[in-house]
Coordinates of C-alpha atoms in Angstrom, one line a residue:
X191 CA -0.1 -0.1 -0.2
X192 CA 1.1 3.3 -0.4
X193 CA 0.2 6.8 1.2
X194 CA -2.1 8.6 -1.1
X195 CA -3.1 11.6 0.7
X196 CA -5.8 12.9 3.1
X197 CA -9.4 13.6 2.8
X198 CA -10.1 17.0 5.5
X199 CA -13.7 17.8 6.6
X200 CA -13.7 19.5 9.9
X201 CA -12.3 17.8 12.4
X202 CA -12.1 14.6 10.5
X203 CA -9.7 13.2 8.8
X204 CA -9.0 10.3 6.2
X205 CA -5.9 8.8 5.4
X206 CA -5.9 7.2 2.1
X207 CA -3.9 3.9 1.4
X208 CA -4.3 2.7 -1.9
X209 CA -2.8 -0.8 -4.0
X210 CA 0.3 1.0 -5.8
X211 CA -1.2 0.4 -9.7
X212 CA -3.7 3.0 -8.1
X213 CA -3.4 6.4 -9.5
X214 CA -6.0 8.4 -6.6
X215 CA -7.6 11.5 -8.3
X216 CA -10.0 14.2 -6.7
X217 CA -10.8 16.3 -9.9
X218 CA -14.7 17.5 -8.7
X219 CA -14.9 21.1 -7.7
X220 CA -17.0 19.9 -4.8
X221 CA -14.2 17.8 -2.9
X222 CA -11.3 19.9 -4.4
X223 CA -10.4 21.9 -0.9
X224 CA -10.8 18.9 1.4
X225 CA -8.1 16.4 -0.6
X226 CA -4.5 17.2 0.4
X227 CA -2.7 14.7 -2.0
X228 CA 0.1 14.5 -0.2
X229 CA -0.2 13.3 4.0
X230 CA -0.9 16.9 6.2
X231 CA 1.3 17.6 9.3
X232 CA -1.4 18.6 11.0
X233 CA -3.4 16.8 13.7
X234 CA -7.4 16.6 13.5
X235 CA -9.3 15.8 16.3
X236 CA -10.2 12.1 15.0
X237 CA -8.9 10.0 11.9
X238 CA -9.0 6.6 10.7
X239 CA -6.8 5.1 7.9
X240 CA -8.6 4.0 4.6
X241 CA -7.5 1.4 2.3
X242 CA -8.0 1.4 -1.1
X243 CA -8.2 -1.5 -3.6
X244 CA -10.4 -1.7 -7.5
X245 CA -12.9 -4.8 -7.6
X246 CA -16.8 -4.9 -7.8
X247 CA -17.8 -7.2 -4.2
X248 CA -21.4 -7.8 -4.5
X249 CA -23.6 -6.4 -0.9
X250 CA -24.5 -9.1 1.6
X251 CA -27.1 -11.9 0.9
X252 CA -28.6 -11.1 4.5
X253 CA -30.9 -8.7 5.4
X254 CA -29.1 -5.5 6.2
X255 CA -28.6 -3.4 9.7
X256 CA -30.2 0.0 8.2
X257 CA -30.8 1.4 4.9
X258 CA -30.2 4.0 3.4
X259 CA -33.1 4.0 0.9
X260 CA -31.8 2.9 -2.2
X261 CA -29.2 4.5 -1.6
X262 CA -26.3 3.0 0.9
X263 CA -26.6 0.1 3.5
X264 CA -25.2 -1.1 6.7
X265 CA -24.8 -4.8 7.7
X266 CA -23.3 -6.2 11.7
X267 CA -20.0 -8.8 10.3
X268 CA -18.8 -9.7 14.2
X269 CA -16.8 -6.7 15.3
X270 CA -16.9 -4.9 11.9
X271 CA -19.7 -3.0 10.1
X272 CA -20.2 -3.5 6.1
X273 CA -21.3 -0.4 4.3
X274 CA -22.1 -0.6 0.8
X275 CA -23.4 1.9 -1.7
X276 CA -24.4 2.1 -5.9
X277 CA -25.5 -1.5 -5.2
X278 CA -28.9 -0.7 -6.9
X279 CA -29.7 -2.6 -9.9
X280 CA -26.6 -3.9 -9.9
X281 CA -25.1 -7.8 -8.6
X282 CA -22.3 -5.7 -7.4
X283 CA -21.2 -2.6 -5.1
X284 CA -19.9 0.2 -6.3
X285 CA -18.7 1.1 -3.0
X286 CA -17.8 -1.8 -0.8
X287 CA -16.7 -0.7 2.7
X288 CA -15.4 -3.1 6.1
X289 CA -14.4 -1.0 9.2
X290 CA -14.1 -2.3 12.4
X291 CA -16.7 -0.3 14.4
X292 CA -14.0 1.2 17.1
X293 CA -13.1 3.7 13.5
X294 CA -9.5 2.1 13.7
X295 CA -9.3 0.7 10.6
X296 CA -11.1 0.5 7.0
X297 CA -10.9 -1.5 3.7
X298 CA -12.3 -0.2 0.8
X299 CA -13.1 -2.4 -2.4
X300 CA -14.3 0.4 -5.7
X301 CA -15.4 -0.2 -8.8
X302 CA -13.4 2.2 -10.6
X303 CA -11.7 2.8 -13.8
X304 CA -8.2 0.7 -14.9
X305 CA -6.1 4.1 -15.3
X306 CA -8.1 6.5 -12.2
X307 CA -9.4 6.0 -9.2
X308 CA -11.8 9.1 -9.1
X309 CA -12.4 10.2 -5.4
X310 CA -12.4 6.1 -4.2
X311 CA -13.9 7.4 -0.8
X312 CA -17.1 10.1 -1.6
X313 CA -20.6 10.8 -0.9
X314 CA -22.5 8.7 1.0
X315 CA -19.7 6.5 2.6
X316 CA -17.3 9.7 3.6
X317 CA -20.7 11.1 5.3
X318 CA -21.4 8.3 6.8
X319 CA -17.8 7.3 8.6
X320 CA -17.8 10.6 9.8
X321 CA -21.4 10.3 11.7
X322 CA -18.8 8.5 13.7
X323 CA -15.7 9.8 14.3
X324 CA -17.3 13.4 14.5
X325 CA -19.5 11.6 17.3
X326 CA -16.5 10.6 18.9
X327 CA -15.5 14.0 18.9
X328 CA -18.2 15.1 20.1
X329 CA -19.5 16.8 17.7
X330 CA -22.8 15.8 15.3
X331 CA -23.8 17.2 11.2
X332 CA -26.8 19.3 10.8
X333 CA -28.8 19.5 7.8
X334 CA -28.2 23.5 7.4
X335 CA -26.0 26.5 6.3
X336 CA -23.2 28.5 7.8
X337 CA -22.9 31.9 6.8
X338 CA -19.6 33.9 8.0
X339 CA -20.2 37.7 9.0
X340 CA -17.0 39.1 11.2
X341 CA -15.1 35.5 11.0
X342 CA -17.9 33.8 13.1
X343 CA -20.6 31.6 11.9
X344 CA -24.2 31.5 11.8
X345 CA -25.5 28.1 11.5
X346 CA -29.2 28.0 8.9
X347 CA -31.3 25.0 10.1
X348 CA -33.8 23.6 8.5
X349 CA -35.2 20.3 6.5
X350 CA -35.5 21.0 2.8
X351 CA -37.2 23.8 1.0
X352 CA -36.7 26.2 4.8
X353 CA -34.8 28.5 2.8
X354 CA -31.7 27.4 3.7
X355 CA -30.0 27.4 -0.3
X356 CA -31.8 30.5 -0.7
X357 CA -31.2 32.9 2.6
X358 CA -27.3 31.3 1.8
X359 CA -27.1 33.5 -1.6
X360 CA -28.9 35.9 -0.4
X361 CA -25.8 36.7 2.5
X362 CA -23.7 35.4 -0.5
X363 CA -24.6 38.3 -2.1
X364 CA -23.9 40.7 0.1
X365 CA -20.5 39.9 0.8
X366 CA -21.0 37.2 3.5
X367 CA -18.8 33.8 3.7
X368 CA -20.8 30.6 2.4
X369 CA -19.5 26.9 4.1
X370 CA -22.2 25.0 2.8
X371 CA -25.6 25.2 2.1
X372 CA -26.6 21.7 3.1
X373 CA -24.7 20.5 5.7
X374 CA -22.1 21.4 7.9
X375 CA -20.5 20.1 11.1
X376 CA -20.6 21.3 14.4
X377 CA -17.9 20.4 17.3
X378 CA -16.5 22.0 20.4
X379 CA -12.7 22.5 21.2
X380 CA -10.7 24.0 23.9
X381 CA -11.3 28.0 22.7
X382 CA -15.4 26.9 22.3
X383 CA -17.8 25.8 19.6
X384 CA -16.6 25.2 15.9
X385 CA -18.2 25.5 12.6
X386 CA -17.5 23.5 9.2
X387 CA -17.8 23.1 5.7
X388 CA -18.3 19.7 4.2
X389 CA -18.2 18.5 0.8
X390 CA -22.3 18.0 0.6
X391 CA -23.7 20.9 -1.0
X392 CA -27.0 22.0 -2.2
X393 CA -28.3 23.8 -5.0
X394 CA -26.0 26.9 -4.0
X395 CA -23.2 25.0 -4.7
X396 CA -22.1 26.2 -1.6
X397 CA -18.6 23.7 -0.4
X398 CA -15.7 25.7 1.1
X399 CA -13.2 23.3 3.0
X400 CA -13.2 26.0 6.2
X401 CA -13.9 25.8 9.8
X402 CA -15.2 29.1 11.9
X403 CA -15.8 30.2 15.7
X404 CA -19.5 28.9 16.2
X405 CA -22.2 32.4 16.7
X406 CA -25.4 30.1 16.9
X407 CA -27.6 28.3 15.4
X408 CA -30.9 29.9 13.5
X409 CA -33.7 27.1 13.0
X410 CA -35.5 29.0 9.8
X411 CA -38.4 29.5 9.3
X412 CA -39.9 31.0 6.3
X413 CA -42.4 34.6 7.4
X414 CA -43.6 37.9 6.0
X415 CA -41.6 40.0 8.0
X416 CA -38.4 39.1 10.2
X417 CA -38.6 38.8 13.5
X418 CA -36.5 36.4 16.3
X419 CA -38.4 34.0 18.2
X420 CA -36.8 32.7 21.4
X421 CA -36.9 28.6 21.7
X422 CA -36.8 27.3 25.2
X423 CA -34.3 24.3 25.4
X424 CA -36.5 22.0 25.6
X425 CA -37.8 22.7 22.2
X426 CA -34.5 23.5 21.3
X427 CA -33.5 19.5 21.3
X428 CA -36.6 18.4 19.4
X429 CA -36.0 21.3 15.8
X430 CA -32.4 19.9 16.5
X431 CA -33.0 16.4 16.2
X432 CA -35.3 17.0 12.9
X433 CA -32.6 18.1 11.5
X434 CA -29.4 16.2 12.8
X435 CA -27.8 13.2 11.4
X436 CA -27.9 10.6 14.0
X437 CA -26.2 7.8 13.1
X438 CA -29.9 5.8 14.6
X439 CA -28.0 2.6 13.5
X440 CA -25.5 2.2 16.0
X441 CA -26.3 2.6 19.2
X442 CA -22.9 3.9 20.8
X443 CA -22.7 6.5 16.8
X444 CA -26.1 7.3 18.3
X445 CA -25.5 7.8 22.0
X446 CA -22.6 9.9 21.4
X447 CA -24.0 12.3 18.6
X448 CA -26.7 12.6 21.3
X449 CA -24.6 14.1 23.7
X450 CA -22.7 16.4 21.4
X451 CA -26.3 18.0 20.6
X452 CA -27.2 17.9 24.2
X453 CA -23.7 19.8 24.8
X454 CA -23.8 22.2 22.2
X455 CA -27.7 23.3 23.6
X456 CA -25.5 24.1 26.9
X457 CA -23.0 26.5 25.4
X458 CA -24.6 27.9 22.0
X459 CA -27.8 30.5 21.6
X460 CA -30.2 28.3 19.5
X461 CA -33.5 30.5 17.9
X462 CA -36.0 30.5 15.5
X463 CA -35.0 33.2 12.8
X464 CA -38.5 34.2 11.1
X465 CA -37.8 35.8 7.7
X466 CA -38.4 36.8 4.4
X467 CA -36.7 35.6 1.1
X468 CA -35.7 39.5 1.1
X469 CA -32.2 41.3 1.7
X470 CA -33.8 42.3 4.5
X471 CA -33.0 38.6 6.0
X472 CA -29.5 39.8 5.4
X473 CA -29.5 42.8 7.3
X474 CA -31.8 41.4 10.5
X475 CA -28.6 38.2 11.0
X476 CA -26.1 41.1 10.9
X477 CA -28.2 42.3 13.0
X478 CA -28.8 39.3 15.5
X479 CA -25.1 38.1 15.1
X480 CA -24.3 42.0 16.8
X481 CA -26.9 41.5 18.9
X482 CA -28.9 44.0 18.2
X483 CA -32.0 42.0 17.4
X484 CA -34.6 41.5 20.0
X485 CA -35.9 38.2 20.8
X486 CA -39.5 38.2 21.3
X487 CA -40.9 35.1 23.3
X488 CA -43.3 32.6 22.0

């Protein structure tokens, strides 16, 4: 096996090793900033070594532990998990990954071309493995955009159709930096909570490999005017569970993610942001970050 670089997503890193004959490449724009062609010197919060081979393995014949729609599935195999993706309508999986539950090593078999193995670890497998690594680091993945103003990030959380990409585009047009418009990572550090962009973008096509201090979380609610609603902790937890990617198929991963959410609630302000799809929403977000937008109790 040879070192072929690292895939960095927020606080976690995948150290990629490949068979000598494989030429690994990440040329797609969404992954451009996340892939480091040579082993990086910086130390991640958590890391997993992934050994890559070319091949076409079938998914297990048994009933899976979890199905992610038609896109992927997970099976238990003793002390290991088998994660397969890209097998709908085929007799083999495009990605077949065997990983120990402790996330210390992974064997990835990819049905890739003979000359170039393009993005061997990518969505959805990189996201699934990130769930476990991130939960172990005390963080969680949220369905949200993140808009950066004055060096701090506001998480704009909501399910599909909530207006994440619309609001992200408005912020971008006003000069804010957008790290992502669909899925972000939040995680604790010794200096407080941070938020990171990911390669898994939404319709706005924002995917920036950067991390900034987390200023707060806004639960998005489209409305006729801009206003900020105070959310009791119990309601905030329920609302965050609706937008959090909790790996329910493994109890230890799921519990760690839930604990991370609870810890964040005790450290980071969570409010419901009622907004219009107009530039006034960006001005209100700036006031919110500066502490000039008053909260109204529900």
